[in-house]
JSON list of C-alpha atoms in Angstrom, two decimals:
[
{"chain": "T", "resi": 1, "resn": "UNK", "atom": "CA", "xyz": [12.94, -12.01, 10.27]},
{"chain": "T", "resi": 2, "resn": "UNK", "atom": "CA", "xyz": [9.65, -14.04, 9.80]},
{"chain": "T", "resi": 3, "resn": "UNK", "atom": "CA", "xyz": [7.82, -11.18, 8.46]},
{"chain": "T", "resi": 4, "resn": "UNK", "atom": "CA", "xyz": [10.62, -10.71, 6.11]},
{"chain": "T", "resi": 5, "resn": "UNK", "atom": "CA", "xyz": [10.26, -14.15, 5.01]},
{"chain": "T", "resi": 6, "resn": "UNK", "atom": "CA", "xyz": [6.50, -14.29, 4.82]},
{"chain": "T", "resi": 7, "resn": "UNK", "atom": "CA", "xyz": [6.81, -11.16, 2.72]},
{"chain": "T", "resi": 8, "resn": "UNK", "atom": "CA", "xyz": [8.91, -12.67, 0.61]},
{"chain": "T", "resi": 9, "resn": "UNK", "atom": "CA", "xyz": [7.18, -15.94, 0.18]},
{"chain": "T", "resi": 10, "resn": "UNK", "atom": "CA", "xyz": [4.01, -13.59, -0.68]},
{"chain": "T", "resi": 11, "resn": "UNK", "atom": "CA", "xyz": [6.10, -11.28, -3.45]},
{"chain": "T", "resi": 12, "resn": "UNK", "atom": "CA", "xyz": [7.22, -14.83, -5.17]},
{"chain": "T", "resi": 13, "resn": "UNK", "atom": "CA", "xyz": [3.32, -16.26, -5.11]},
{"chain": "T", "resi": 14, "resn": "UNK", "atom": "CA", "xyz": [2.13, -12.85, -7.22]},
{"chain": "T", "resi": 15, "resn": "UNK", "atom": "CA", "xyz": [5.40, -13.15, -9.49]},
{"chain": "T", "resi": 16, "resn": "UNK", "atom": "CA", "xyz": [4.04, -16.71, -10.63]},
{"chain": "T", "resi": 17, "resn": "UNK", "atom": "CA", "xyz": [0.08, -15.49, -10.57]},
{"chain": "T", "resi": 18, "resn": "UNK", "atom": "CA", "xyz": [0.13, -12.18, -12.17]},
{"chain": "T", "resi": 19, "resn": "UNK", "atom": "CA", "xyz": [1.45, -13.71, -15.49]},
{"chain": "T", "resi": 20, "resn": "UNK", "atom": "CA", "xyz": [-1.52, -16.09, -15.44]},
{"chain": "T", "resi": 21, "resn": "UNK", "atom": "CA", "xyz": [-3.70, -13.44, -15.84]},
{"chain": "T", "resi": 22, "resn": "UNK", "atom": "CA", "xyz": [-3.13, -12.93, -18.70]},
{"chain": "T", "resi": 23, "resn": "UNK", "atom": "CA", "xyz": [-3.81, -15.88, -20.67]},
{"chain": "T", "resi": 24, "resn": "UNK", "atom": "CA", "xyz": [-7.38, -17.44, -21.05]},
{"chain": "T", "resi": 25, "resn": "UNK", "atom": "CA", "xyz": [-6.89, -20.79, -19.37]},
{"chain": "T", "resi": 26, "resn": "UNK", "atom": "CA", "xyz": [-9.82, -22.02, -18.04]},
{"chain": "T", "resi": 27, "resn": "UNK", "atom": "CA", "xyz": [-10.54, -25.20, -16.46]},
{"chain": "T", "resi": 28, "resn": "UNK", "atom": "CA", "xyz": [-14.26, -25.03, -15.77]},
{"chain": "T", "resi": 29, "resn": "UNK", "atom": "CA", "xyz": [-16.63, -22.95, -17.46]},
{"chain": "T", "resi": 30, "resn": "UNK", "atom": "CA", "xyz": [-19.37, -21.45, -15.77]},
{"chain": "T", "resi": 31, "resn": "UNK", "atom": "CA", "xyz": [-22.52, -19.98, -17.94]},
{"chain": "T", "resi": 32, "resn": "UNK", "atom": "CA", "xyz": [-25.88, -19.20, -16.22]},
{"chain": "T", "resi": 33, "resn": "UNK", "atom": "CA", "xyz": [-27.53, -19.68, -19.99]},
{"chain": "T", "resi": 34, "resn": "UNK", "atom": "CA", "xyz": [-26.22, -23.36, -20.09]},
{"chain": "T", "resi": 35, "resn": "UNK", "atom": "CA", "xyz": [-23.28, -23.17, -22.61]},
{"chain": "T", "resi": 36, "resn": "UNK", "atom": "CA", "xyz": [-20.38, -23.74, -20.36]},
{"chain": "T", "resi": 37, "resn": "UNK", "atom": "CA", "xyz": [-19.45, -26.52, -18.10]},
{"chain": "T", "resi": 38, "resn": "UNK", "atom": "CA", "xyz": [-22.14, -25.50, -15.15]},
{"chain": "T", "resi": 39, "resn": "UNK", "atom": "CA", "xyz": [-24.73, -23.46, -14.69]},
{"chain": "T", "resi": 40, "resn": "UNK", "atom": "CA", "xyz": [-23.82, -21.76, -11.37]},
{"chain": "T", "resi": 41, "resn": "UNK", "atom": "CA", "xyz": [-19.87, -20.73, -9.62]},
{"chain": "T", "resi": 42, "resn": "UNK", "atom": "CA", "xyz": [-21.43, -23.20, -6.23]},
{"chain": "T", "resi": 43, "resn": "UNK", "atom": "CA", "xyz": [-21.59, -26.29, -8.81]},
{"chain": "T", "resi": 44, "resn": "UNK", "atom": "CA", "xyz": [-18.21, -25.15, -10.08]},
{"chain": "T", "resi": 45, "resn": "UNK", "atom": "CA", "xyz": [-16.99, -25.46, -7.14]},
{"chain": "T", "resi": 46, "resn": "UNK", "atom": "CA", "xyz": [-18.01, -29.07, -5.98]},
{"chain": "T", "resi": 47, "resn": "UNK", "atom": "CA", "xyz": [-16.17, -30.18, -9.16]},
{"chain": "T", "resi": 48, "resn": "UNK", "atom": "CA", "xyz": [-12.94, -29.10, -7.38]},
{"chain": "T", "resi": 49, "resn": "UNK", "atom": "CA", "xyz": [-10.72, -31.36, -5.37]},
{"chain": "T", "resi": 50, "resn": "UNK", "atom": "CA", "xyz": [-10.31, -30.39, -2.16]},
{"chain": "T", "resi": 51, "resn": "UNK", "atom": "CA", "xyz": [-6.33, -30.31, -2.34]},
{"chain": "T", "resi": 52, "resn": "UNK", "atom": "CA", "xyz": [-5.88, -28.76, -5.48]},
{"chain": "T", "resi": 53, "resn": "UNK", "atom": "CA", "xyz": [-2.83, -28.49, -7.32]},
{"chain": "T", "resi": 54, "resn": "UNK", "atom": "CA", "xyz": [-1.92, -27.16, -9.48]},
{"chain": "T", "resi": 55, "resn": "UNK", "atom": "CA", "xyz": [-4.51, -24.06, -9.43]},
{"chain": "T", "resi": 56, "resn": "UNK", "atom": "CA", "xyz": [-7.78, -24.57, -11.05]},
{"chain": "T", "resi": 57, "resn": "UNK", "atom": "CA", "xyz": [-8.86, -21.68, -13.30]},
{"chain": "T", "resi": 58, "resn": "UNK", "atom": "CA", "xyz": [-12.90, -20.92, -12.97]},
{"chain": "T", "resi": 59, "resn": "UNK", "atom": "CA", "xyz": [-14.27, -18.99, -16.00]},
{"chain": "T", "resi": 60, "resn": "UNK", "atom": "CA", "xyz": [-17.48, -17.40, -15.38]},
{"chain": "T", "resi": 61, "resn": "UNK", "atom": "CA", "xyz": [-18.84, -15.79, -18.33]},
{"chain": "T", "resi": 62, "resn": "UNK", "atom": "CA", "xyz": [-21.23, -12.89, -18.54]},
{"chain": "T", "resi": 63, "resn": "UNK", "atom": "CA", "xyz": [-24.57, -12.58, -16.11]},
{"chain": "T", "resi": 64, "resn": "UNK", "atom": "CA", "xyz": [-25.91, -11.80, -12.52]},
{"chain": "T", "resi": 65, "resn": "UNK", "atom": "CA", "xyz": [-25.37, -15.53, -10.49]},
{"chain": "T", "resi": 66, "resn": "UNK", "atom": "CA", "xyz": [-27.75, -15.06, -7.70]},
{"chain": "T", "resi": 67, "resn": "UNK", "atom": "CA", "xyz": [-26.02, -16.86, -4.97]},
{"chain": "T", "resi": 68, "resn": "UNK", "atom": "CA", "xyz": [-23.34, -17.02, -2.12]},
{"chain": "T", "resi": 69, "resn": "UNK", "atom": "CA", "xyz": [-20.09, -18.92, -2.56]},
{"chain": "T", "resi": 70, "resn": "UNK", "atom": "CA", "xyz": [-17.43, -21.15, 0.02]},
{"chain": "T", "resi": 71, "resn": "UNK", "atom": "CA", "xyz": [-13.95, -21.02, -1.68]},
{"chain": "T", "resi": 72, "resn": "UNK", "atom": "CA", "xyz": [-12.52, -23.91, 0.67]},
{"chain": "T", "resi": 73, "resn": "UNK", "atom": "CA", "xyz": [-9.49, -25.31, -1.82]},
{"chain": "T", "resi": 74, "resn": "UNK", "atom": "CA", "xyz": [-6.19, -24.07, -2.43]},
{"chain": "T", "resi": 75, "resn": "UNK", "atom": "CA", "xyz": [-4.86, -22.24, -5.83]},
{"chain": "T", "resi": 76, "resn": "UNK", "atom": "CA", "xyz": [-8.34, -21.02, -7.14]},
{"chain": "T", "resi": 77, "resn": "UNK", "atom": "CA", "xyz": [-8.69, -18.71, -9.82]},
{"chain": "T", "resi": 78, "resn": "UNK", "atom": "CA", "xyz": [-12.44, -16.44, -10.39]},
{"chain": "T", "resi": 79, "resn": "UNK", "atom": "CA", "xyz": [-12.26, -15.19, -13.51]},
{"chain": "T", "resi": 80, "resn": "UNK", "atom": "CA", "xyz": [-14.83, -12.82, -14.87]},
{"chain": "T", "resi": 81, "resn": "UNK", "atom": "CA", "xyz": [-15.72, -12.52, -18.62]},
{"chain": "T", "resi": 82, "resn": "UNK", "atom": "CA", "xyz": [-16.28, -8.94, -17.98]},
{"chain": "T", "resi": 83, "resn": "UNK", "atom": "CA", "xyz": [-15.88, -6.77, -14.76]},
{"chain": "T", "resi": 84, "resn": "UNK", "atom": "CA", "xyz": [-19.08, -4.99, -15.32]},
{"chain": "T", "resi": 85, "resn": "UNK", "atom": "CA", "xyz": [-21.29, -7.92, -16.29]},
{"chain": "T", "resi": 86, "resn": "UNK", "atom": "CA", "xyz": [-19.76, -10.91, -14.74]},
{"chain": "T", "resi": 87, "resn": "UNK", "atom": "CA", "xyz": [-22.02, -10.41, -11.39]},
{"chain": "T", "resi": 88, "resn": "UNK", "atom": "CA", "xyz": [-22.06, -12.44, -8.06]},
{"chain": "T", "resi": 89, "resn": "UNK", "atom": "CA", "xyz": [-24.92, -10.82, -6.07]},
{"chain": "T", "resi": 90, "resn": "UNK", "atom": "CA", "xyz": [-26.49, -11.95, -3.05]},
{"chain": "T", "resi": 91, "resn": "UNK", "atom": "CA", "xyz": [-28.22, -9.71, 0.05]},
{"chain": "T", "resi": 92, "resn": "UNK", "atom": "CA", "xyz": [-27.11, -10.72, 3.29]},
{"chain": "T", "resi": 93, "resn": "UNK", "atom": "CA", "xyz": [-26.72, -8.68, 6.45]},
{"chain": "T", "resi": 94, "resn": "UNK", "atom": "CA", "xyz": [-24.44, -10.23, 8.95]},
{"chain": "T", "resi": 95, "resn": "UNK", "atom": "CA", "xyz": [-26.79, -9.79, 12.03]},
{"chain": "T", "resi": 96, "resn": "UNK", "atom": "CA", "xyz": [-29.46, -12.48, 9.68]},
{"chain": "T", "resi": 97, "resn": "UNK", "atom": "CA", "xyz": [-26.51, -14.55, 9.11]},
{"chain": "T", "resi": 98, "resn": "UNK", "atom": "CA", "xyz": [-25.76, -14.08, 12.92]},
{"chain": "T", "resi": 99, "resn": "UNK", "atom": "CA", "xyz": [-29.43, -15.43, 13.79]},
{"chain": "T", "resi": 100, "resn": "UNK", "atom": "CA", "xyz": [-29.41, -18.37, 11.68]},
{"chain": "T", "resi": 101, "resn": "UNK", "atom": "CA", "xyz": [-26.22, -19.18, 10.48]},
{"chain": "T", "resi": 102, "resn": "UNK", "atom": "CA", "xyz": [-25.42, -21.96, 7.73]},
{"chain": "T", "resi": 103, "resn": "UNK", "atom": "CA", "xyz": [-22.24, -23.96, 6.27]},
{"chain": "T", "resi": 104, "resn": "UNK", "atom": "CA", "xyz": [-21.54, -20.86, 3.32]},
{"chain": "T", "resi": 105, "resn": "UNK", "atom": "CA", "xyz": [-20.35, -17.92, 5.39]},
{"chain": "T", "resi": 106, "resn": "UNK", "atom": "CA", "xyz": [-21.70, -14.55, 6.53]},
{"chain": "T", "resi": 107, "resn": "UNK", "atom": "CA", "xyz": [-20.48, -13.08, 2.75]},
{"chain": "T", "resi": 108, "resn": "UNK", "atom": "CA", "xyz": [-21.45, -13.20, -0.90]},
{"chain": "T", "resi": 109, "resn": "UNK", "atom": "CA", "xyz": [-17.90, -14.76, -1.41]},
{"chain": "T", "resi": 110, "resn": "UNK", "atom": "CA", "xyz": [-16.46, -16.72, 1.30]},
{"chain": "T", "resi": 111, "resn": "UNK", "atom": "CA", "xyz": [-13.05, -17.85, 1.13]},
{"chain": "T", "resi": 112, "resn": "UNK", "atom": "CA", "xyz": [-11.33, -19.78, 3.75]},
{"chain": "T", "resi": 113, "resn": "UNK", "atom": "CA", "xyz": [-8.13, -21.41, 1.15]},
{"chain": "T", "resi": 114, "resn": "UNK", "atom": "CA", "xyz": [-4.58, -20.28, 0.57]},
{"chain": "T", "resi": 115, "resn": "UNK", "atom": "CA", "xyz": [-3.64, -18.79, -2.61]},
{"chain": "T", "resi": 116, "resn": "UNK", "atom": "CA", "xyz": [-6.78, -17.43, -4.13]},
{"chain": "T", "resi": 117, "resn": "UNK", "atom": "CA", "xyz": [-7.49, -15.25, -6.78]},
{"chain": "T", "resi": 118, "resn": "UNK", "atom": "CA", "xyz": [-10.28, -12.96, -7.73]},
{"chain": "T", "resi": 119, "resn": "UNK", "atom": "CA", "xyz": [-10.24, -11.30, -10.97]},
{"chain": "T", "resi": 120, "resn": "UNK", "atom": "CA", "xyz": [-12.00, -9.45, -13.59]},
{"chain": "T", "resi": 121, "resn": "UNK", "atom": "CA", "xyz": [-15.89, -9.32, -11.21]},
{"chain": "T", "resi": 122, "resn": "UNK", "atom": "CA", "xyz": [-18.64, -7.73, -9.75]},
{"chain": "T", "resi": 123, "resn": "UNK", "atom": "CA", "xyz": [-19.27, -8.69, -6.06]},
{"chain": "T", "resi": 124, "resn": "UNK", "atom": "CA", "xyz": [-22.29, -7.12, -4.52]},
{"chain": "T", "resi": 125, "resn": "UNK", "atom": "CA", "xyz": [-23.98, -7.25, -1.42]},
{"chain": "T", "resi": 126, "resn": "UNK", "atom": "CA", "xyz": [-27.13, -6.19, -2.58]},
{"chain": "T", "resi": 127, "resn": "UNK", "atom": "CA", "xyz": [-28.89, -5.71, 0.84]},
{"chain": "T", "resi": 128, "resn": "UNK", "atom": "CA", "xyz": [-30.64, -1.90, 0.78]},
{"chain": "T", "resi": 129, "resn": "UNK", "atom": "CA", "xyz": [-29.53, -0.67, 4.32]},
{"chain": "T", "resi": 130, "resn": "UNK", "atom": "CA", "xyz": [-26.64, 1.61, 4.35]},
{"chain": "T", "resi": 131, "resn": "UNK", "atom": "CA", "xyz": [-24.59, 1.32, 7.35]},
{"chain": "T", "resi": 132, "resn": "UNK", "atom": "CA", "xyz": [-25.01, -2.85, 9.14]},
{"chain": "T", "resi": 133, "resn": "UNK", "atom": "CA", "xyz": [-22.57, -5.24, 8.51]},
{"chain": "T", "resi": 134, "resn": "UNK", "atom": "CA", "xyz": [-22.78, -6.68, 5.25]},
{"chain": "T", "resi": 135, "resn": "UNK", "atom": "CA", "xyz": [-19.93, -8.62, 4.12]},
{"chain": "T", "resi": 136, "resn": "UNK", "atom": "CA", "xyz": [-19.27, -8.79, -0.02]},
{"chain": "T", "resi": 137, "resn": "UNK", "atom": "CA", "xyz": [-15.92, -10.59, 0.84]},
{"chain": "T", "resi": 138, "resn": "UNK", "atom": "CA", "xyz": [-15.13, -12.48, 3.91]},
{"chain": "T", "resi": 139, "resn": "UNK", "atom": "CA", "xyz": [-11.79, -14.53, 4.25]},
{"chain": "T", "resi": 140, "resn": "UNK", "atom": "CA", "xyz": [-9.94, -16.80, 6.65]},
{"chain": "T", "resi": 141, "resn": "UNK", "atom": "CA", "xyz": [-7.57, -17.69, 4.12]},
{"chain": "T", "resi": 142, "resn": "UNK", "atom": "CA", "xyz": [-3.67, -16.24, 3.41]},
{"chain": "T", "resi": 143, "resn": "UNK", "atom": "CA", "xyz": [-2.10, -14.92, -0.03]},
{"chain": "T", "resi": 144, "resn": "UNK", "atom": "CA", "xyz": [-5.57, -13.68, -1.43]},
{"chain": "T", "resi": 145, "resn": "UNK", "atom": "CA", "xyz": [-5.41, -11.69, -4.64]},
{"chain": "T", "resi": 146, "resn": "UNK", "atom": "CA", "xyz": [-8.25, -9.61, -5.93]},
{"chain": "T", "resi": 147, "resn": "UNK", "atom": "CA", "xyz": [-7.64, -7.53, -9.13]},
{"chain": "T", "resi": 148, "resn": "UNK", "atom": "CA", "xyz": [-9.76, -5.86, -11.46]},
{"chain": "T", "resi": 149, "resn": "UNK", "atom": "CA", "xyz": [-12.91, -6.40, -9.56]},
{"chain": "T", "resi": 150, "resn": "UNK", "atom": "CA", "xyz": [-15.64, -4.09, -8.47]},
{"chain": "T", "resi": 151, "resn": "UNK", "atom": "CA", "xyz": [-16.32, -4.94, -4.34]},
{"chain": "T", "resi": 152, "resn": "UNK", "atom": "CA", "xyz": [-19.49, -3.23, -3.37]},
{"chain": "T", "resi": 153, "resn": "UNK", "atom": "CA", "xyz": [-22.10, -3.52, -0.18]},
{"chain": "T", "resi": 154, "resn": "UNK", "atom": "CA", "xyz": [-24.31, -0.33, 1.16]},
{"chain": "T", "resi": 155, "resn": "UNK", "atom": "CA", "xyz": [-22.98, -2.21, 4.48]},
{"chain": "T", "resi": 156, "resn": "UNK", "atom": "CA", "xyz": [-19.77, -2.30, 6.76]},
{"chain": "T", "resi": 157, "resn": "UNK", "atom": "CA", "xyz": [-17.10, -4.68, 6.33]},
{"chain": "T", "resi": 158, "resn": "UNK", "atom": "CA", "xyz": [-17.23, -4.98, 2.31]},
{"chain": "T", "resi": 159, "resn": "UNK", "atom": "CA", "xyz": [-14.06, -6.44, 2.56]},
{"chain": "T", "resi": 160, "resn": "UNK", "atom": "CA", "xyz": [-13.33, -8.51, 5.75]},
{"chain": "T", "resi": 161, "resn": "UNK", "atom": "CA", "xyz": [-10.00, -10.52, 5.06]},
{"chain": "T", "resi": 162, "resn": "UNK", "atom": "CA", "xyz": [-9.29, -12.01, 8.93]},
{"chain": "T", "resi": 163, "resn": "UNK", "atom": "CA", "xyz": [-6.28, -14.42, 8.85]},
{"chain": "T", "resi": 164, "resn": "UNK", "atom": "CA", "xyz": [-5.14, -12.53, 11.71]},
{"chain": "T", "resi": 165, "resn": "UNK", "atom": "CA", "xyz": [-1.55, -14.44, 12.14]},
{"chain": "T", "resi": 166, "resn": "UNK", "atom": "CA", "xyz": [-0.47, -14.72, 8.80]},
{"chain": "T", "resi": 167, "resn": "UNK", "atom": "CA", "xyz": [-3.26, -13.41, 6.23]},
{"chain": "T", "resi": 168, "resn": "UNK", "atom": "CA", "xyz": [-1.73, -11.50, 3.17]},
{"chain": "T", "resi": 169, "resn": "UNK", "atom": "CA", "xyz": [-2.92, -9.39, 1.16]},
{"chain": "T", "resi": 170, "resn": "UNK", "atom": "CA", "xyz": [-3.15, -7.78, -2.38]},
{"chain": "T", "resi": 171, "resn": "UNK", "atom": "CA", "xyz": [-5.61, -5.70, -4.32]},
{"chain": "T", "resi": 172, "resn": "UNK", "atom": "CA", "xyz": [-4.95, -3.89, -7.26]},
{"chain": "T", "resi": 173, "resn": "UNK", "atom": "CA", "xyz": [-7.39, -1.65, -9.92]},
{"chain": "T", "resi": 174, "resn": "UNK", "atom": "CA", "xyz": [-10.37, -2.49, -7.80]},
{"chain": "T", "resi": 175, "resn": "UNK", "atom": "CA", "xyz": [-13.25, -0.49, -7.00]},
{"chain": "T", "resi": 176, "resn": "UNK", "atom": "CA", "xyz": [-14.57, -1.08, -3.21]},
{"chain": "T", "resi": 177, "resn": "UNK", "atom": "CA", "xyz": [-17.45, 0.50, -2.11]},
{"chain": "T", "resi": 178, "resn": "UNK", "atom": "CA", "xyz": [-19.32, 0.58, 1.82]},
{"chain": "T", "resi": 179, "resn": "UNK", "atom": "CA", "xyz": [-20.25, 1.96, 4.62]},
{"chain": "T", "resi": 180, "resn": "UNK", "atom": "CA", "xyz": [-17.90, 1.94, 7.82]},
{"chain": "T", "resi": 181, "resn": "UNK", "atom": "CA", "xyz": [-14.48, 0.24, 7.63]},
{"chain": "T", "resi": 182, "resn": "UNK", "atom": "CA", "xyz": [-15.22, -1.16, 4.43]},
{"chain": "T", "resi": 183, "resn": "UNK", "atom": "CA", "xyz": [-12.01, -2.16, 3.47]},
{"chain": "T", "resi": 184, "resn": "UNK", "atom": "CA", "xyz": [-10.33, -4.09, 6.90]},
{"chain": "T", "resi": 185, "resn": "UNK", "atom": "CA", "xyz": [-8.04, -6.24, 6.91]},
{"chain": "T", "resi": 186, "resn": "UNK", "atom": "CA", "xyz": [-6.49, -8.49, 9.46]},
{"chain": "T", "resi": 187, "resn": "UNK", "atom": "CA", "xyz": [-2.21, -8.83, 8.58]},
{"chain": "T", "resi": 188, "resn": "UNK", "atom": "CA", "xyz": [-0.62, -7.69, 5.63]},
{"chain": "T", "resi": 189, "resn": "UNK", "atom": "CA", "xyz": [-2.47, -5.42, 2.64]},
{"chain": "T", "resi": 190, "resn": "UNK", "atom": "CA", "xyz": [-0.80, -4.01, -0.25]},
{"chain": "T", "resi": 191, "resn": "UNK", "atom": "CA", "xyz": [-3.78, -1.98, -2.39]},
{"chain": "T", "resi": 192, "resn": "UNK", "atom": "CA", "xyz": [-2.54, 0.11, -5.86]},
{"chain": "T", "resi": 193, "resn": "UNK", "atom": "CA", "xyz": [-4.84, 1.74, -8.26]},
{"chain": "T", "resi": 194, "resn": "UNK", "atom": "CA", "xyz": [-7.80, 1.16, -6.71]},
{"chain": "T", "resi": 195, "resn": "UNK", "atom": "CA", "xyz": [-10.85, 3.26, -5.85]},
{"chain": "T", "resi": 196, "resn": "UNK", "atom": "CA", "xyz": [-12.60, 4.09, -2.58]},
{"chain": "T", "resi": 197, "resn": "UNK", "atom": "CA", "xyz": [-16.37, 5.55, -2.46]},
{"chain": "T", "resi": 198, "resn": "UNK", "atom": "CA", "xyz": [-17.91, 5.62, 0.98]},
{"chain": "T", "resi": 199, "resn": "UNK", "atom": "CA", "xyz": [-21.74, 5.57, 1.27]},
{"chain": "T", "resi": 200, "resn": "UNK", "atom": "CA", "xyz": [-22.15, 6.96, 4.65]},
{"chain": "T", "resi": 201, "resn": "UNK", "atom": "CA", "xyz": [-20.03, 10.04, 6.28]},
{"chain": "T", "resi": 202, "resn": "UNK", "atom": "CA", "xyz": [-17.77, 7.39, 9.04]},
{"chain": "T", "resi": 203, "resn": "UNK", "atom": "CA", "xyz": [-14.30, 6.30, 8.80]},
{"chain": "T", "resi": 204, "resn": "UNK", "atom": "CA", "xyz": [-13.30, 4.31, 5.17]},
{"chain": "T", "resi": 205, "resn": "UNK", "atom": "CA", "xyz": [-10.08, 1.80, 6.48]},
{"chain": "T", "resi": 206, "resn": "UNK", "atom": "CA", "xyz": [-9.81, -0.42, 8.85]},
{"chain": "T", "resi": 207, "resn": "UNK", "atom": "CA", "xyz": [-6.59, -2.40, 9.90]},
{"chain": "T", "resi": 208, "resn": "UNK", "atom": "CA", "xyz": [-5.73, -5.21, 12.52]},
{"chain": "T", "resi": 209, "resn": "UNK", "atom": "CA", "xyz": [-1.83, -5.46, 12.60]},
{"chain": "T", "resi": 210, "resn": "UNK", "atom": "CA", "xyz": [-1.38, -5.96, 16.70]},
{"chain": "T", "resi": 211, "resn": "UNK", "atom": "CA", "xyz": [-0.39, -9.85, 15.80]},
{"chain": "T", "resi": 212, "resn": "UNK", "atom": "CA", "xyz": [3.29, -8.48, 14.37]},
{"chain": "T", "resi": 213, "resn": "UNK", "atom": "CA", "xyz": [4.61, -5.21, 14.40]},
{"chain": "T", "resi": 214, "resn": "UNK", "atom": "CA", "xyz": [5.32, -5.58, 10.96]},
{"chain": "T", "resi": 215, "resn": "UNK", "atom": "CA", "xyz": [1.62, -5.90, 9.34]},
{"chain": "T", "resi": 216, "resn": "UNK", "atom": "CA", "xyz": [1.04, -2.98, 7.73]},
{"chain": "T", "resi": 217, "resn": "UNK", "atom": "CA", "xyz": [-1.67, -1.71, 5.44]},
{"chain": "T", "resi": 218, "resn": "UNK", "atom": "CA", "xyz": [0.03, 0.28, 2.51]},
{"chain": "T", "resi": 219, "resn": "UNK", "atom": "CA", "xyz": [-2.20, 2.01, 0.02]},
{"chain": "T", "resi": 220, "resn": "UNK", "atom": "CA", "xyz": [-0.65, 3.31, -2.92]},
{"chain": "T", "resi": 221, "resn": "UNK", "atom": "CA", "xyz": [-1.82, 5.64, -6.26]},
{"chain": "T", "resi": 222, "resn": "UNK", "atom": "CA", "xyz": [-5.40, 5.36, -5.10]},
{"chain": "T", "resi": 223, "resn": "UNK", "atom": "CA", "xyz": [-8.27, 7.72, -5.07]},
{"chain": "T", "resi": 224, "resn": "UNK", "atom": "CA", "xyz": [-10.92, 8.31, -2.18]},
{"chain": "T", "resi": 225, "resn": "UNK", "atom": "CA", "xyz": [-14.55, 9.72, -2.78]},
{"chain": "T", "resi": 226, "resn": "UNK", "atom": "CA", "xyz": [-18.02, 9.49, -1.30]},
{"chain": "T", "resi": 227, "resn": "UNK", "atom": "CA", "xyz": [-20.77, 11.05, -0.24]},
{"chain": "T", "resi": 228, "resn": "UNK", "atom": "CA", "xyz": [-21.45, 15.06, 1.54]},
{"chain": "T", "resi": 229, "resn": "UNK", "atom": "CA", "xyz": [-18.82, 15.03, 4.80]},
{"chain": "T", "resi": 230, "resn": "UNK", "atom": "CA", "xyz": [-17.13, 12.30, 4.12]}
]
């Protein structure tokens, strides 16, 4: 019965953000050539509350921003100008992050709120080994939504969403790319028209769902590729 309800909770949350993706609502602009609000997504960020409500929209317009990013409000939108040229990019293996660890998070995007939405973006880990842990997206948060994004890391882990107990999930026309267990969620995943391309010849998916025997990980109108013997 509480999965039920969680599930349903989680169908009503997309039913009110889908719709706002579609409009072009923005309440912070960010533009690496100086002709937005900020210069950088970080800066953006510190000009959030930290209970935020209703959800703040963050436009990012066209360029490669150069850095690693804490989501830690509620209701935040990242909205690309473009999907192919709106490009957060950082290199960062896990074990360095590991050895010296600071207050951002072992990923290029680090999320740890409820109710937050990636859309229309390139995320890269841009570190050149193929095969270590090397986060692009790391979450601790519930009800994340990333859509329309390209998710890519030579790495493991591209996608590490970890709210074990009550993390939900949902992806849609998103291209994820990685090493082992690249996409891996912890809870509930719903992915839909989204592509897969493994780097190295080792398992694609991942999935934690031993909290509740209801967490699932349902994939659906998808396509799977990568390299010889995959």
């Amino acid at each position: 019965m509480k999965s039920r309800f969680r599930n349903y909770l989680f169908l009503l949350n997309l039913l009110t953000v889908i719709p706002l993706l579609a409009n072009g609502h923005a309440d912070i602009v960010v533009d690496a050539a100086g002709n937005g609000d900020v210069r950088t997504i970080t800066e953006a960020l510190t000009k959030v509350t930290a209970f935020s409500y209703p959800r703040v929209v963050i436009f990012v317009k066209n360029g490669v921003y150069t850095e690693k990013i804490r989501i830690s409000q509620n209701y935040i939108t990242l909205r690309g100008e473009n999907r192919d040229s709106t490009i957060i990019r950082f290199s960062q293996l896990r074990s360095d992050w590991d050895a010296k660890t600071d207050c951002i998070g072992p990923a290029v995007v680090n999320i740890h709120g409820d109710d937050v939405v990636l859309d229309n973006l390139t995320i890269e880990n841009s570190q050149p080994e193929i095969g270590p842990h090397a986060f692009a997206i790391y979450g601790k948060g519930t009800r994340t939504v990333i859509v329309n994004c390209n998710v890519l890391s030579k790495g493991a882990d591209t996608v590490s969403l970890w709210e074990y107990k009550n993390g939900m999930y949902y992806h849609a026309n998103c291209r994820f790319e990685g090493a082992v267990d690249f996409v891996c969620p912890r809870g509930w995943c719903f992915i839909r028209d989204s592509q897969f391309y493994e780097v190295k010849a080792t398992a694609a998916l991942w999935h934690a769902g031993g909290y509740d025997p209801g967490q699932k990980l349902v994939i659906r109108n998808s396509d799977f590729d990568g390299v010889p013997g995959f």
